[in-house]
PDB file of C-alpha atoms and ligand atoms in Angstrom:
ATOM      1  CA  MET A  18      -8.208  25.057   4.682  1.00 82.00           C
ATOM      2  CA  ASN A  19      -5.446  27.484   3.966  1.00 91.00           C
ATOM      3  CA  LYS A  20      -3.328  26.489   0.818  1.00 95.00           C
ATOM      4  CA  VAL A  21      -0.079  27.893  -0.375  1.00 98.00           C
ATOM      5  CA  LEU A  22       0.150  27.721  -4.328  1.00 98.00           C
ATOM      6  CA  LEU A  23       3.669  27.632  -6.147  1.00 98.00           C
ATOM      7  CA  GLU A  24       4.540  28.330  -9.624  1.00 98.00           C
ATOM      8  CA  SER A  25       7.900  28.097 -11.208  1.00 98.00           C
ATOM      9  CA  ARG A  26       8.810  30.344 -13.960  1.00 98.00           C
ATOM     10  CA  ASP A  27       8.657  27.225 -16.203  1.00 98.00           C
ATOM     11  CA  GLY A  28       5.204  26.574 -15.137  1.00 98.00           C
ATOM     12  CA  ALA A  29       5.895  23.528 -12.740  1.00 98.00           C
ATOM     13  CA  ARG A  30       3.055  23.849  -9.927  1.00 98.00           C
ATOM     14  CA  ALA A  31       2.513  22.626  -6.446  1.00 98.00           C
ATOM     15  CA  GLU A  32      -0.166  23.080  -3.622  1.00 98.00           C
ATOM     16  CA  ILE A  33       0.152  22.717  -0.014  1.00 98.00           C
ATOM     17  CA  THR A  34      -2.112  23.087   3.010  1.00 97.00           C
ATOM     18  CA  GLN A  35      -0.950  24.648   5.962  1.00 95.00           C
ATOM     19  CA  HIS A  36      -2.493  21.842   7.919  1.00 95.00           C
ATOM     20  CA  GLY A  37       0.240  19.251   7.905  1.00 97.00           C
ATOM     21  CA  ALA A  38       2.468  21.135   5.559  1.00 98.00           C
ATOM     22  CA  HIS A  39       0.876  18.580   3.425  1.00 98.00           C
ATOM     23  CA  LEU A  40       1.397  18.708  -0.415  1.00 98.00           C
ATOM     24  CA  CYS A  41      -1.544  17.682  -2.055  1.00 98.00           C
ATOM     25  CA  SER A  42      -0.537  18.417  -5.575  1.00 98.00           C
ATOM     26  CA  TRP A  43       2.581  18.514  -7.893  1.00 98.00           C
ATOM     27  CA  ILE A  44       2.159  19.104 -11.766  1.00 98.00           C
ATOM     28  CA  PRO A  45       5.619  19.402 -13.357  1.00 98.00           C
ATOM     29  CA  SER A  46       6.029  21.751 -16.024  1.00 98.00           C
ATOM     30  CA  GLY A  47       3.975  20.807 -19.181  1.00 96.00           C
ATOM     31  CA  GLY A  48       2.971  17.775 -17.555  1.00 97.00           C
ATOM     32  CA  VAL A  49       0.041  16.438 -15.608  1.00 98.00           C
ATOM     33  CA  GLU A  50      -0.614  15.706 -11.990  1.00 98.00           C
ATOM     34  CA  GLN A  51       1.721  13.288 -10.318  1.00 98.00           C
ATOM     35  CA  LEU A  52       0.188  12.910  -6.948  1.00 98.00           C
ATOM     36  CA  PHE A  53      -2.815  10.661  -5.882  1.00 98.00           C
ATOM     37  CA  LEU A  54      -5.461  12.440  -3.836  1.00 98.00           C
ATOM     38  CA  SER A  55      -8.445  10.619  -2.628  1.00 97.00           C
ATOM     39  CA  ASP A  56     -12.041  12.162  -3.555  1.00 95.00           C
ATOM     40  CA  ALA A  57     -13.256  10.690  -0.409  1.00 96.00           C
ATOM     41  CA  SER A  58     -10.446  12.532   1.816  1.00 96.00           C
ATOM     42  CA  GLU A  59     -11.476  14.304   4.638  1.00 91.00           C
ATOM     43  CA  PHE A  60     -10.174  18.147   4.787  1.00 91.00           C
ATOM     44  CA  ARG A  61     -10.310  18.983   8.472  1.00 91.00           C
ATOM     45  CA  GLU A  62      -8.534  19.845  11.485  1.00 89.00           C
ATOM     46  CA  GLY A  63      -7.440  16.651  13.274  1.00 89.00           C
ATOM     47  CA  ALA A  64      -7.733  14.327  10.511  1.00 94.00           C
ATOM     48  CA  ALA A  65      -5.047  13.257   8.075  1.00 96.00           C
ATOM     49  CA  ILE A  66      -5.206  13.659   4.417  1.00 97.00           C
ATOM     50  CA  ARG A  67      -5.579  10.644   2.049  1.00 98.00           C
ATOM     51  CA  GLY A  68      -3.118  11.212  -0.452  1.00 98.00           C
ATOM     52  CA  GLY A  69      -0.372  13.730  -1.509  1.00 98.00           C
ATOM     53  CA  VAL A  70       2.397  13.674   0.823  1.00 98.00           C
ATOM     54  CA  PRO A  71       1.819  13.177   4.464  1.00 98.00           C
ATOM     55  CA  ILE A  72       4.731  13.822   6.807  1.00 98.00           C
ATOM     56  CA  VAL A  73       5.184  10.983   9.350  1.00 98.00           C
ATOM     57  CA  PHE A  74       6.949  12.172  12.489  1.00 98.00           C
ATOM     58  CA  PRO A  75       8.001  11.422  15.088  1.00 98.00           C
ATOM     59  CA  GLN A  76       6.678   7.653  14.895  1.00 98.00           C
ATOM     60  CA  PHE A  77       6.118   5.775  11.960  1.00 98.00           C
ATOM     61  CA  SER A  78       2.687   3.865  12.004  1.00 98.00           C
ATOM     62  CA  ASN A  79       1.965   2.018  15.334  1.00 98.00           C
ATOM     63  CA  LEU A  80       5.440   1.315  16.316  1.00 98.00           C
ATOM     64  CA  GLY A  81       5.145   3.334  19.391  1.00 97.00           C
ATOM     65  CA  PRO A  82       2.645   4.966  21.878  1.00 98.00           C
ATOM     66  CA  LEU A  83       2.002   8.069  19.733  1.00 98.00           C
ATOM     67  CA  PRO A  84      -1.041   8.233  17.355  1.00 97.00           C
ATOM     68  CA  LYS A  85      -0.678   6.674  14.251  1.00 98.00           C
ATOM     69  CA  HIS A  86       2.184   8.152  12.193  1.00 98.00           C
ATOM     70  CA  GLY A  87       2.672  10.778  14.728  1.00 98.00           C
ATOM     71  CA  PHE A  88       1.019  14.005  15.002  1.00 98.00           C
ATOM     72  CA  ALA A  89       3.012  16.122  12.235  1.00 98.00           C
ATOM     73  CA  ARG A  90       0.605  15.112   9.326  1.00 98.00           C
ATOM     74  CA  THR A  91      -2.560  16.534  11.338  1.00 97.00           C
ATOM     75  CA  ALA A  92      -0.720  19.909  13.236  1.00 97.00           C
ATOM     76  CA  TYR A  93      -1.190  23.268  11.817  1.00 95.00           C
ATOM     77  CA  TRP A  94       2.506  24.236  10.502  1.00 97.00           C
ATOM     78  CA  GLN A  95       3.760  28.041  10.267  1.00 97.00           C
ATOM     79  CA  LEU A  96       4.791  29.172   6.649  1.00 98.00           C
ATOM     80  CA  VAL A  97       8.014  31.073   6.828  1.00 98.00           C
ATOM     81  CA  ARG A  98       7.725  31.783   3.145  1.00 98.00           C
ATOM     82  CA  ALA A  99       6.570  30.964  -0.483  1.00 98.00           C
ATOM     83  CA  GLU A 100       8.290  32.389  -3.597  1.00 98.00           C
ATOM     84  CA  GLN A 101       9.741  32.241  -6.813  1.00 97.00           C
ATOM     85  CA  LEU A 102      13.711  32.021  -6.354  1.00 97.00           C
ATOM     86  CA  SER A 103      15.957  34.188  -8.642  1.00 95.00           C
ATOM     87  CA  GLU A 104      16.619  30.981 -11.052  1.00 96.00           C
ATOM     88  CA  GLY A 105      13.104  30.456 -11.361  1.00 98.00           C
ATOM     89  CA  ALA A 106      12.415  27.594  -9.133  1.00 98.00           C
ATOM     90  CA  ALA A 107       9.397  27.962  -6.624  1.00 98.00           C
ATOM     91  CA  GLN A 108       9.779  27.143  -2.934  1.00 98.00           C
ATOM     92  CA  ALA A 109       7.709  27.088   0.146  1.00 98.00           C
ATOM     93  CA  ILE A 110       9.225  26.535   3.662  1.00 98.00           C
ATOM     94  CA  PHE A 111       7.079  25.372   6.716  1.00 98.00           C
ATOM     95  CA  THR A 112       8.114  24.647  10.299  1.00 98.00           C
ATOM     96  CA  LEU A 113       6.639  23.241  13.154  1.00 98.00           C
ATOM     97  CA  GLN A 114       7.789  23.653  16.716  1.00 98.00           C
ATOM     98  CA  ASP A 115       6.736  21.800  19.763  1.00 98.00           C
ATOM     99  CA  ASP A 116       3.666  23.305  21.873  1.00 97.00           C
ATOM    100  CA  VAL A 117       1.557  22.388  24.641  1.00 97.00           C
ATOM    101  CA  SER A 118      -0.453  19.634  22.549  1.00 95.00           C
ATOM    102  CA  SER A 119       2.746  18.391  21.269  1.00 97.00           C
ATOM    103  CA  ARG A 120       4.334  18.197  24.574  1.00 97.00           C
ATOM    104  CA  SER A 121       1.333  16.750  26.554  1.00 97.00           C
ATOM    105  CA  ILE A 122       1.924  13.252  24.482  1.00 97.00           C
ATOM    106  CA  TRP A 123       5.778  13.798  23.287  1.00 98.00           C
ATOM    107  CA  PRO A 124       7.504  16.078  25.988  1.00 97.00           C
ATOM    108  CA  HIS A 125      10.405  17.347  23.864  1.00 97.00           C
ATOM    109  CA  ALA A 126      11.640  20.691  22.450  1.00 98.00           C
ATOM    110  CA  PHE A 127      12.001  20.488  18.834  1.00 98.00           C
ATOM    111  CA  ARG A 128      11.785  22.483  15.361  1.00 98.00           C
ATOM    112  CA  ALA A 129      10.825  20.397  12.265  1.00 98.00           C
ATOM    113  CA  GLU A 130      11.307  22.043   8.672  1.00 98.00           C
ATOM    114  CA  PHE A 131       9.694  21.240   5.514  1.00 99.00           C
ATOM    115  CA  THR A 132      10.853  22.661   2.107  1.00 98.00           C
ATOM    116  CA  ILE A 133       9.317  22.036  -0.867  1.00 98.00           C
ATOM    117  CA  THR A 134      10.855  23.081  -4.390  1.00 98.00           C
ATOM    118  CA  VAL A 135       9.380  22.585  -7.768  1.00 98.00           C
ATOM    119  CA  GLU A 136      11.016  23.423 -11.409  1.00 98.00           C
ATOM    120  CA  LYS A 137      10.923  21.829 -14.526  1.00 98.00           C
ATOM    121  CA  ASP A 138      10.199  18.190 -14.185  1.00 98.00           C
ATOM    122  CA  SER A 139      11.226  17.850 -10.622  1.00 98.00           C
ATOM    123  CA  LEU A 140       9.884  17.947  -7.103  1.00 98.00           C
ATOM    124  CA  GLN A 141      12.297  18.226  -4.161  1.00 98.00           C
ATOM    125  CA  MET A 142      11.403  17.929  -0.654  1.00 99.00           C
ATOM    126  CA  ASP A 143      13.735  18.411   2.534  1.00 99.00           C
ATOM    127  CA  PHE A 144      12.594  17.517   5.892  1.00 99.00           C
ATOM    128  CA  SER A 145      14.708  18.313   8.799  1.00 98.00           C
ATOM    129  CA  VAL A 146      14.500  18.131  12.624  1.00 99.00           C
ATOM    130  CA  SER A 147      16.467  20.244  15.308  1.00 98.00           C
ATOM    131  CA  ASN A 148      16.831  19.130  18.827  1.00 98.00           C
ATOM    132  CA  LEU A 149      16.187  22.313  20.922  1.00 98.00           C
ATOM    133  CA  GLY A 150      15.940  20.566  24.005  1.00 98.00           C
ATOM    134  CA  GLU A 151      18.288  19.306  26.724  1.00 97.00           C
ATOM    135  CA  MET A 152      17.840  15.380  26.467  1.00 95.00           C
ATOM    136  CA  GLU A 153      18.542  13.048  23.580  1.00 97.00           C
ATOM    137  CA  LEU A 154      15.802  13.250  21.040  1.00 97.00           C
ATOM    138  CA  HIS A 155      14.724  10.032  19.350  1.00 98.00           C
ATOM    139  CA  PHE A 156      12.269   9.762  16.509  1.00 98.00           C
ATOM    140  CA  GLN A 157      10.943   8.273  13.237  1.00 98.00           C
ATOM    141  CA  ALA A 158      10.077   9.846  10.081  1.00 99.00           C
ATOM    142  CA  ALA A 159       8.864   9.480   6.476  1.00 99.00           C
ATOM    143  CA  LEU A 160       7.736  11.363   3.425  1.00 99.00           C
ATOM    144  CA  HIS A 161       4.546   9.054   2.854  1.00 98.00           C
ATOM    145  CA  THR A 162       4.480  10.067  -1.130  1.00 99.00           C
ATOM    146  CA  TYR A 163       1.235   8.758  -2.700  1.00 98.00           C
ATOM    147  CA  PHE A 164       1.853   8.568  -6.433  1.00 98.00           C
ATOM    148  CA  ARG A 165      -0.923   8.849  -8.804  1.00 98.00           C
ATOM    149  CA  ILE A 166      -0.895   6.049 -11.275  1.00 98.00           C
ATOM    150  CA  GLY A 167      -2.805   5.000 -14.402  1.00 98.00           C
ATOM    151  CA  ALA A 168      -3.477   1.486 -13.275  1.00 97.00           C
ATOM    152  CA  LEU A 169      -1.720  -0.807 -10.729  1.00 98.00           C
ATOM    153  CA  GLU A 170      -1.350  -3.608 -12.997  1.00 97.00           C
ATOM    154  CA  ASP A 171       0.511  -1.482 -15.234  1.00 98.00           C
ATOM    155  CA  THR A 172       2.968  -0.197 -12.733  1.00 98.00           C
ATOM    156  CA  ARG A 173       6.215  -1.615 -11.579  1.00 98.00           C
ATOM    157  CA  ILE A 174       8.859  -0.545  -9.211  1.00 98.00           C
ATOM    158  CA  ALA A 175      12.441  -0.983  -9.892  1.00 98.00           C
ATOM    159  CA  GLY A 176      15.504  -0.558  -7.659  1.00 98.00           C
ATOM    160  CA  LEU A 177      14.405  -2.955  -4.665  1.00 98.00           C
ATOM    161  CA  GLY A 178      16.276  -6.174  -6.075  1.00 98.00           C
ATOM    162  CA  GLY A 179      18.775  -7.484  -3.393  1.00 98.00           C
ATOM    163  CA  LEU A 180      17.419  -5.497  -0.561  1.00 98.00           C
ATOM    164  CA  HIS A 181      16.110  -6.908   2.888  1.00 98.00           C
ATOM    165  CA  TYR A 182      12.788  -5.869   3.837  1.00 98.00           C
ATOM    166  CA  HIS A 183      10.106  -6.094   6.694  1.00 98.00           C
ATOM    167  CA  ASP A 184       6.767  -7.553   5.532  1.00 98.00           C
ATOM    168  CA  THR A 185       4.240  -5.539   7.283  1.00 98.00           C
ATOM    169  CA  VAL A 186       1.045  -7.780   5.962  1.00 98.00           C
ATOM    170  CA  THR A 187       2.697 -11.184   7.358  1.00 97.00           C
ATOM    171  CA  ASP A 188       4.747  -9.424  10.095  1.00 97.00           C
ATOM    172  CA  ASP A 189       7.927 -11.391   8.516  1.00 97.00           C
ATOM    173  CA  ARG A 190      10.972  -9.049   9.755  1.00 95.00           C
ATOM    174  CA  ASN A 191      13.317 -11.007   7.475  1.00 94.00           C
ATOM    175  CA  ARG A 192      12.687 -11.117   3.915  1.00 98.00           C
ATOM    176  CA  TYR A 193      14.857 -10.790   1.009  1.00 98.00           C
ATOM    177  CA  GLN A 194      13.605  -9.516  -2.525  1.00 98.00           C
ATOM    178  CA  GLU A 195      15.718 -11.250  -5.325  1.00 97.00           C
ATOM    179  CA  GLU A 196      13.512 -10.080  -8.284  1.00 97.00           C
ATOM    180  CA  ALA A 197      14.871  -6.742  -9.749  1.00 97.00           C
ATOM    181  CA  ILE A 198      11.384  -5.572 -10.354  1.00 98.00           C
ATOM    182  CA  LEU A 199       8.173  -5.502  -7.856  1.00 98.00           C
ATOM    183  CA  GLU A 200       4.857  -5.956  -9.059  1.00 98.00           C
ATOM    184  CA  PHE A 201       1.631  -5.752  -7.200  1.00 98.00           C
ATOM    185  CA  GLN A 202      -0.488  -8.730  -6.305  1.00 95.00           C
ATOM    186  CA  GLY A 203      -2.658  -7.994  -3.515  1.00 95.00           C
ATOM    187  CA  GLU A 204      -1.763  -5.989  -0.319  1.00 98.00           C
ATOM    188  CA  THR A 205       1.698  -4.900  -0.286  1.00 98.00           C
ATOM    189  CA  ASP A 206       3.332  -3.157   2.797  1.00 98.00           C
ATOM    190  CA  ARG A 207       6.946  -3.556   3.023  1.00 98.00           C
ATOM    191  CA  ILE A 208       9.872  -1.509   4.935  1.00 98.00           C
ATOM    192  CA  TYR A 209      13.122  -2.066   2.716  1.00 98.00           C
ATOM    193  CA  ALA A 210      16.163  -1.450   4.508  1.00 98.00           C
ATOM    194  CA  ASP A 211      19.480   0.503   3.325  1.00 98.00           C
ATOM    195  CA  ILE A 212      18.436   2.124   0.317  1.00 98.00           C
ATOM    196  CA  SER A 213      21.578   3.204  -1.558  1.00 94.00           C
ATOM    197  CA  SER A 214      20.383   3.827  -5.055  1.00 97.00           C
ATOM    198  CA  ASP A 215      17.257   5.381  -7.096  1.00 98.00           C
ATOM    199  CA  LEU A 216      13.823   3.666  -7.100  1.00 98.00           C
ATOM    200  CA  LYS A 217      11.945   4.024 -10.276  1.00 98.00           C
ATOM    201  CA  ILE A 218       8.085   4.071 -10.526  1.00 98.00           C
ATOM    202  CA  LEU A 219       7.725   2.367 -14.055  1.00 98.00           C
ATOM    203  CA  GLN A 220       4.539   2.819 -16.226  1.00 98.00           C
ATOM    204  CA  PRO A 221       4.074   2.589 -19.847  1.00 98.00           C
ATOM    205  CA  HIS A 222       3.730   6.357 -20.384  1.00 97.00           C
ATOM    206  CA  GLN A 223       6.434   7.617 -17.861  1.00 98.00           C
ATOM    207  CA  THR A 224       8.999   6.634 -15.255  1.00 98.00           C
ATOM    208  CA  VAL A 225       9.319   8.613 -12.110  1.00 98.00           C
ATOM    209  CA  ILE A 226      12.930   8.398 -10.542  1.00 98.00           C
ATOM    210  CA  VAL A 227      12.677   8.446  -6.933  1.00 98.00           C
ATOM    211  CA  ARG A 228      16.034   9.910  -5.144  1.00 98.00           C
ATOM    212  CA  GLN A 229      16.353   9.906  -1.381  1.00 98.00           C
ATOM    213  CA  THR A 230      19.242  10.875   0.863  1.00 98.00           C
ATOM    214  CA  GLY A 231      19.412  11.175   4.736  1.00 98.00           C
ATOM    215  CA  PHE A 232      16.596   8.611   4.808  1.00 98.00           C
ATOM    216  CA  GLU A 233      17.940   4.987   4.900  1.00 98.00           C
ATOM    217  CA  ASP A 234      14.420   2.927   4.477  1.00 98.00           C
ATOM    218  CA  ALA A 235      11.820   2.970   1.992  1.00 98.00           C
ATOM    219  CA  VAL A 236       8.418   1.818   2.343  1.00 99.00           C
ATOM    220  CA  VAL A 237       6.131   0.418  -0.411  1.00 98.00           C
ATOM    221  CA  TRP A 238       2.306   0.482   0.117  1.00 98.00           C
ATOM    222  CA  ASN A 239      -0.590  -0.475  -1.640  1.00 98.00           C
ATOM    223  CA  PRO A 240      -3.502  -1.703   0.557  1.00 98.00           C
ATOM    224  CA  GLY A 241      -5.050  -3.761  -2.157  1.00 98.00           C
ATOM    225  CA  ALA A 242      -8.701  -4.320  -2.908  1.00 97.00           C
ATOM    226  CA  ARG A 243      -9.831  -5.944   0.414  1.00 97.00           C
ATOM    227  CA  LYS A 244      -8.108  -3.483   2.975  1.00 97.00           C
ATOM    228  CA  GLY A 245      -8.721  -0.510   0.349  1.00 98.00           C
ATOM    229  CA  ALA A 246     -12.276  -0.984   0.553  1.00 97.00           C
ATOM    230  CA  GLU A 247     -11.964  -0.647   4.421  1.00 97.00           C
ATOM    231  CA  LEU A 248     -10.539   2.678   4.402  1.00 97.00           C
ATOM    232  CA  LYS A 249     -13.314   5.132   4.506  1.00 96.00           C
ATOM    233  CA  ASP A 250     -11.530   7.873   2.977  1.00 97.00           C
ATOM    234  CA  LEU A 251     -10.602   6.063  -0.083  1.00 98.00           C
ATOM    235  CA  GLU A 252     -12.848   6.229  -3.007  1.00 95.00           C
ATOM    236  CA  THR A 253     -14.176   2.880  -4.475  1.00 94.00           C
ATOM    237  CA  ASP A 254     -11.389   1.113  -6.452  1.00 96.00           C
ATOM    238  CA  GLY A 255      -8.933   4.197  -5.323  1.00 97.00           C
ATOM    239  CA  TYR A 256      -6.189   1.529  -4.511  1.00 98.00           C
ATOM    240  CA  ARG A 257      -5.881   0.777  -8.691  1.00 98.00           C
ATOM    241  CA  TYR A 258      -4.873   4.432  -8.925  1.00 98.00           C
ATOM    242  CA  MET A 259      -2.130   4.973  -6.065  1.00 98.00           C
ATOM    243  CA  VAL A 260       1.093   3.476  -4.928  1.00 98.00           C
ATOM    244  CA  CYS A 261       2.832   4.612  -1.822  1.00 98.00           C
ATOM    245  CA  VAL A 262       6.990   5.116  -2.131  1.00 99.00           C
ATOM    246  CA  GLU A 263       8.271   6.549   0.916  1.00 99.00           C
ATOM    247  CA  ALA A 264      11.411   7.595   1.921  1.00 99.00           C
ATOM    248  CA  ALA A 265      11.708   6.609   5.670  1.00 99.00           C
ATOM    249  CA  GLN A 266      13.739   6.220   8.600  1.00 98.00           C
ATOM    250  CA  ILE A 267      12.046   3.711  10.741  1.00 98.00           C
ATOM    251  CA  LEU A 268      14.290   0.640  11.244  1.00 98.00           C
ATOM    252  CA  LYS A 269      17.100   2.663  12.835  1.00 98.00           C
ATOM    253  CA  PRO A 270      15.281   5.740  14.542  1.00 98.00           C
ATOM    254  CA  ILE A 271      17.397   9.058  14.471  1.00 98.00           C
ATOM    255  CA  HIS A 272      19.096   9.904  17.724  1.00 98.00           C
ATOM    256  CA  LEU A 273      19.762  13.621  18.152  1.00 98.00           C
ATOM    257  CA  ALA A 274      21.791  14.928  21.043  1.00 98.00           C
ATOM    258  CA  PRO A 275      20.755  18.438  22.271  1.00 98.00           C
ATOM    259  CA  GLY A 276      21.578  21.146  19.450  1.00 98.00           C
ATOM    260  CA  GLN A 277      21.981  18.431  16.646  1.00 98.00           C
ATOM    261  CA  SER A 278      19.980  18.631  13.487  1.00 98.00           C
ATOM    262  CA  TRP A 279      18.997  15.820  10.929  1.00 98.00           C
ATOM    263  CA  VAL A 280      18.044  16.286   7.265  1.00 98.00           C
ATOM    264  CA  GLY A 281      16.383  13.648   5.049  1.00 98.00           C
ATOM    265  CA  SER A 282      15.109  14.391   1.500  1.00 98.00           C
ATOM    266  CA  GLN A 283      12.971  12.874  -1.273  1.00 98.00           C
ATOM    267  CA  CYS A 284      13.523  13.969  -5.127  1.00 98.00           C
ATOM    268  CA  LEU A 285      11.046  13.076  -7.684  1.00 98.00           C
ATOM    269  CA  THR A 286      11.908  13.678 -11.366  1.00 98.00           C
ATOM    270  CA  VAL A 287       9.380  12.713 -14.391  1.00 98.00           C
ATOM    271  CA  VAL A 288      11.006  11.233 -17.512  1.00 98.00           C
ATOM    272  CA  PRO A 289       8.138  10.660 -20.067  1.00 96.00           C
ATOM    273  CA  THR A 290       8.441   7.502 -22.357  1.00 97.00           C
ATOM    274  CA  LEU A 291       9.634   8.560 -25.914  1.00 89.00           C
ATOM    275  CA  GLY A 292       7.799   7.567 -29.036  1.00 79.00           C
TER     276      GLY A 292
HETATM  277  O1  BG6 B 304      -4.164   5.019   6.977  1.00 51.93           O
HETATM  278  P1  BG6 B 304      -2.847   5.569   7.411  1.00 51.93           P
HETATM  279  O2  BG6 B 304      -2.857   5.827   9.029  1.00 51.93           O
HETATM  280  O3  BG6 B 304      -2.636   6.731   6.444  1.00 51.93           O
HETATM  281  O4  BG6 B 304      -1.689   4.669   7.066  1.00 51.93           O
HETATM  282  C1  BG6 B 304      -1.650   4.119   5.741  1.00 51.93           C
HETATM  283  C2  BG6 B 304      -0.256   3.090   5.698  1.00 51.93           C
HETATM  284  O5  BG6 B 304       0.780   3.924   5.566  1.00 51.93           O
HETATM  285  C3  BG6 B 304       2.096   2.999   5.339  1.00 51.93           C
HETATM  286  O6  BG6 B 304       3.211   3.988   5.531  1.00 51.93           O
HETATM  287  C4  BG6 B 304       2.006   1.883   6.366  1.00 51.93           C
HETATM  288  O7  BG6 B 304       3.117   1.033   5.875  1.00 51.93           O
HETATM  289  C5  BG6 B 304       0.788   0.951   6.240  1.00 51.93           C
HETATM  290  O8  BG6 B 304       0.730  -0.055   7.097  1.00 51.93           O
HETATM  291  C6  BG6 B 304      -0.562   1.904   6.496  1.00 51.93           C
HETATM  292  O9  BG6 B 304      -1.690   1.340   6.390  1.00 51.93           O
END
């Protein structure tokens, strides 16, 4: 499988496969791997990679007639360029356009672009979609980021207090989170609406600040022990070492008039714990 390797002048690194424009690895400058990638994942055409950053487009999950999470994560993307920019950051740009196979299940003319930029302690991901057709375009999207964590019981998410969410596990569409901090107790699968401030993935040794723009929703997913064991491409107990915090646009799909574009971004910054 073709891979693009990025390295910034200060030593931040990323690895992206052309299959799915799938970011599989991100190592900040002087740091360690931040993305979870399952050892049991399949790396073959037509299959989704378990881990890294799958691109969900144009449908989230099974909320429509298309294959689960859409077709972008299993499509072959074109590399536009991969380079070190003059300021020292490393950047890769991929595009996906409609073709015979996409039009057979989703009859729309579009161009999607995914830009990955790494430098120092940060990863910036920008996902854009342009409507190249003559009809209105409707879609959902998400950057389905799998964070590598030391242990689930030591991991908490801040920034979700005071938000409404759709609980996918119980199919309860009208939940409200009062607690400032989310801890993981069993399968967790939630779509939070109206994200307006940064989220934080808190662990004893570090915090990852997750900032999103353009995307209005955020998904927090951990399959828990039982569901995790059912996922063939997740190694035994893999659920304990991953948590997904996804920048998403699900509850209010994007509507684009002909010629219009939309962009959504997720930016991650690692802050080590001092002392
Ligand atoms: O197994 P998949 O298709 O990669 O999906 C993984 C998960 O993706 C999450 O975004 C969904 O909220 C979950 O419901 C889903 O199980």
